Short mmCIF file of C-alpha atoms in Angstrom, two decimals:
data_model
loop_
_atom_site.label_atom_id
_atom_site.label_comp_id
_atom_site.label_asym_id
_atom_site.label_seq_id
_atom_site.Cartn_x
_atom_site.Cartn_y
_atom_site.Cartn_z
CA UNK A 16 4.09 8.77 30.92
CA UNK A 17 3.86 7.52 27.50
CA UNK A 18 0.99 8.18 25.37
CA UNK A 19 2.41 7.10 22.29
CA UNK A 20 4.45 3.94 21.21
CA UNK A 21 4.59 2.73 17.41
CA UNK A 22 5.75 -0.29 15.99
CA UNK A 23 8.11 -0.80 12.96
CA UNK A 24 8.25 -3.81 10.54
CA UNK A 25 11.70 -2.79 9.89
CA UNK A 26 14.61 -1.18 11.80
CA UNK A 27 18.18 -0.96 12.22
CA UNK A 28 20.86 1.08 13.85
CA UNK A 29 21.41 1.72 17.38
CA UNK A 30 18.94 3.21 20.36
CA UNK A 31 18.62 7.28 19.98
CA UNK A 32 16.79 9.83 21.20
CA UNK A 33 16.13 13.18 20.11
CA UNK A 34 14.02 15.83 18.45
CA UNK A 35 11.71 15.18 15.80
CA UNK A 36 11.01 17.20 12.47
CA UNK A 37 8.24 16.01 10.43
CA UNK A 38 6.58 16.57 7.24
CA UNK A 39 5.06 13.78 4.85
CA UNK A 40 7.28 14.73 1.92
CA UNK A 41 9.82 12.39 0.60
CA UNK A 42 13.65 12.04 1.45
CA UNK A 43 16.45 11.84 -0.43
CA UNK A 44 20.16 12.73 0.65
CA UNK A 45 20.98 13.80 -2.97
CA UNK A 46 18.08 16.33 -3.62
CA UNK A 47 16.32 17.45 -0.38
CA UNK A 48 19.61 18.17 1.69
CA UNK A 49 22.54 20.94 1.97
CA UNK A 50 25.29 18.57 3.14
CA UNK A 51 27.74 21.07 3.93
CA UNK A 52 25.52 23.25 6.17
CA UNK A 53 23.46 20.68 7.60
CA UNK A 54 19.59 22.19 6.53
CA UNK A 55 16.46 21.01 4.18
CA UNK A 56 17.46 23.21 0.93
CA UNK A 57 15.13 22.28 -1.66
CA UNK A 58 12.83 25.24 -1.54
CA UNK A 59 9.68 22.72 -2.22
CA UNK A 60 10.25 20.69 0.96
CA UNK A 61 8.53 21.41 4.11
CA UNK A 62 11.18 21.36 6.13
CA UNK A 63 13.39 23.77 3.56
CA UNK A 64 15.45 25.84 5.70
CA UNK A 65 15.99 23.92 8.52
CA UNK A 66 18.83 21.91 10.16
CA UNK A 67 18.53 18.48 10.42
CA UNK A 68 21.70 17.31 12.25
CA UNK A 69 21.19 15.09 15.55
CA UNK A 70 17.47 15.70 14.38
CA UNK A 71 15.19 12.56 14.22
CA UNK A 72 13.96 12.83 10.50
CA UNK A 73 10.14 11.56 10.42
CA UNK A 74 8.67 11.13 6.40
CA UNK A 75 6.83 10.02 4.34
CA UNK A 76 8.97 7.68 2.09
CA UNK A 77 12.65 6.96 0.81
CA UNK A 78 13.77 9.01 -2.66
CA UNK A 79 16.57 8.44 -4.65
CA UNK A 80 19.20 6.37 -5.53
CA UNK A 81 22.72 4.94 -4.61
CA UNK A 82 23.21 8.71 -4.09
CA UNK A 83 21.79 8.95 -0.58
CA UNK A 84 23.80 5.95 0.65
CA UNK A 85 27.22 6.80 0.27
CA UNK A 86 26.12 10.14 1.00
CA UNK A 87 24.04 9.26 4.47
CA UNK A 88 27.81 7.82 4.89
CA UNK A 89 30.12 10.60 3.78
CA UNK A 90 27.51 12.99 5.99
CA UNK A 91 28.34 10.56 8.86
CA UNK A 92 31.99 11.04 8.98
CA UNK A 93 31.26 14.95 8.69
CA UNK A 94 29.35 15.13 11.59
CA UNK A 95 26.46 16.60 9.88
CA UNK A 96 23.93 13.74 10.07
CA UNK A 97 20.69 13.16 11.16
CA UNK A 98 20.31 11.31 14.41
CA UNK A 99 18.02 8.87 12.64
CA UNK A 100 15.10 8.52 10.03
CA UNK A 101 11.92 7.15 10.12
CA UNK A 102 9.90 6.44 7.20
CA UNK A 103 6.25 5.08 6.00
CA UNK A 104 8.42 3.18 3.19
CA UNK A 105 11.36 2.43 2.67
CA UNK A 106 13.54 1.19 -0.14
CA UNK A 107 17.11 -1.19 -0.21
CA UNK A 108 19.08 2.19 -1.11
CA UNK A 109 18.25 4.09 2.04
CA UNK A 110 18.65 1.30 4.33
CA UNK A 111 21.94 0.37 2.79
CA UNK A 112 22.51 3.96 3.26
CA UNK A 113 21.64 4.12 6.66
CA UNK A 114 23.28 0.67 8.09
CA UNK A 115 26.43 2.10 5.93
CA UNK A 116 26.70 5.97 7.29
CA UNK A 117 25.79 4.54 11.01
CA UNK A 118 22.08 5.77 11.24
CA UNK A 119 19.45 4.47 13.13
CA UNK A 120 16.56 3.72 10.75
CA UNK A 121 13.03 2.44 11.45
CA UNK A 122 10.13 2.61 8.73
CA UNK A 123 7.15 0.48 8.04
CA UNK A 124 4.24 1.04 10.44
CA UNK A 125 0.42 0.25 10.62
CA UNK A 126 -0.37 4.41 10.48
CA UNK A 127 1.02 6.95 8.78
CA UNK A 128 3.68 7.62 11.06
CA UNK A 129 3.67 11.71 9.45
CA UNK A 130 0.37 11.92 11.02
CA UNK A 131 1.35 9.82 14.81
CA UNK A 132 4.24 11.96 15.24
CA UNK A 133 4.34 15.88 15.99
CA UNK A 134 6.84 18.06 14.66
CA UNK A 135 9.40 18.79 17.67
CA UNK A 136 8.27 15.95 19.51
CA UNK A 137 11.07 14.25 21.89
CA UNK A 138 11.57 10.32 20.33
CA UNK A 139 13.16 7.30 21.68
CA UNK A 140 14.01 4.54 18.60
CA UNK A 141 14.55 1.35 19.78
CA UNK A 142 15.94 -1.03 17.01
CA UNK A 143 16.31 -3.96 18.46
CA UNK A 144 12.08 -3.79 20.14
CA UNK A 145 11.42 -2.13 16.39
CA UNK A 146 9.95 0.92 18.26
CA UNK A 147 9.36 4.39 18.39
CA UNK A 148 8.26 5.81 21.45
CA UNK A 149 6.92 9.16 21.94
CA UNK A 150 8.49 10.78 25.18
CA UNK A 151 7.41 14.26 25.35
CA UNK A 152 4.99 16.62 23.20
CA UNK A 153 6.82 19.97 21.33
CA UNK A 154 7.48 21.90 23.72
#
């Protein structure tokens, strides 16, 4: 059963699945992230502290410059990634970023997608359909 199933003006990347963390601050690859150990370290963030590889990265809005796209890429052929990010905006950087490091990106909704979305909720992103689909509460 699906309860929940959200519609994006924009996407790219490929179909994933995963866990979702979720705050309604900002992203940025440069500022908000750790690359080499894979967790939120800007002590400010709501997420500080935790990992966010293979996680499905729900916010509130892109930060940042051409920073966070060749680092979305160098974080790609690292391994420490997230799975995918979803956004209430989005700028050209990030999605640059995001089609160029190989991450599945979706933003633009009619609700605050921060608010739709629970932290640690199971996700399916569907490009191509621009959706997000929630599959499971947290657990």
């Amino acid at each position: 059963m699906s309860a929940v199933i959200l519609t994006a003006r924009h996407a790219l990347g490929r179909v994933v699945e995963g866990l979702a963390l979720v705050a309604h601050d900002g992203f940025s690859a440069r500022y908000d992230l750790d690359r080499i150990a894979g967790v939120f370290s800007r002590p400010t963030h709501a997420l500080a502290g935790q990992s966010y590889v293979d996680r499905i990265l729900v916010l509130d809005t892109a930060k940042g410059g051409v920073a966070t796209a060749w680092m979305l890429h160098e974080m790609q052929s690292r391994g420490v990634v997230p799975r995918a990010i979803v956004l209430n905006t989005v700028n050209p950087i990030l999605a640059q970023g995001a089609a160029f490091g190989g991450v599945t990106l979706l933003a633009g909704f009619d609700v605050d997608v921060t608010a739709a979305v629970a932290h640690g909720a199971t996700l399916r992103l569907d490009p191509a359909r621009r959706t997000l689909e929630v599959l499971a509460a947290p657990g």
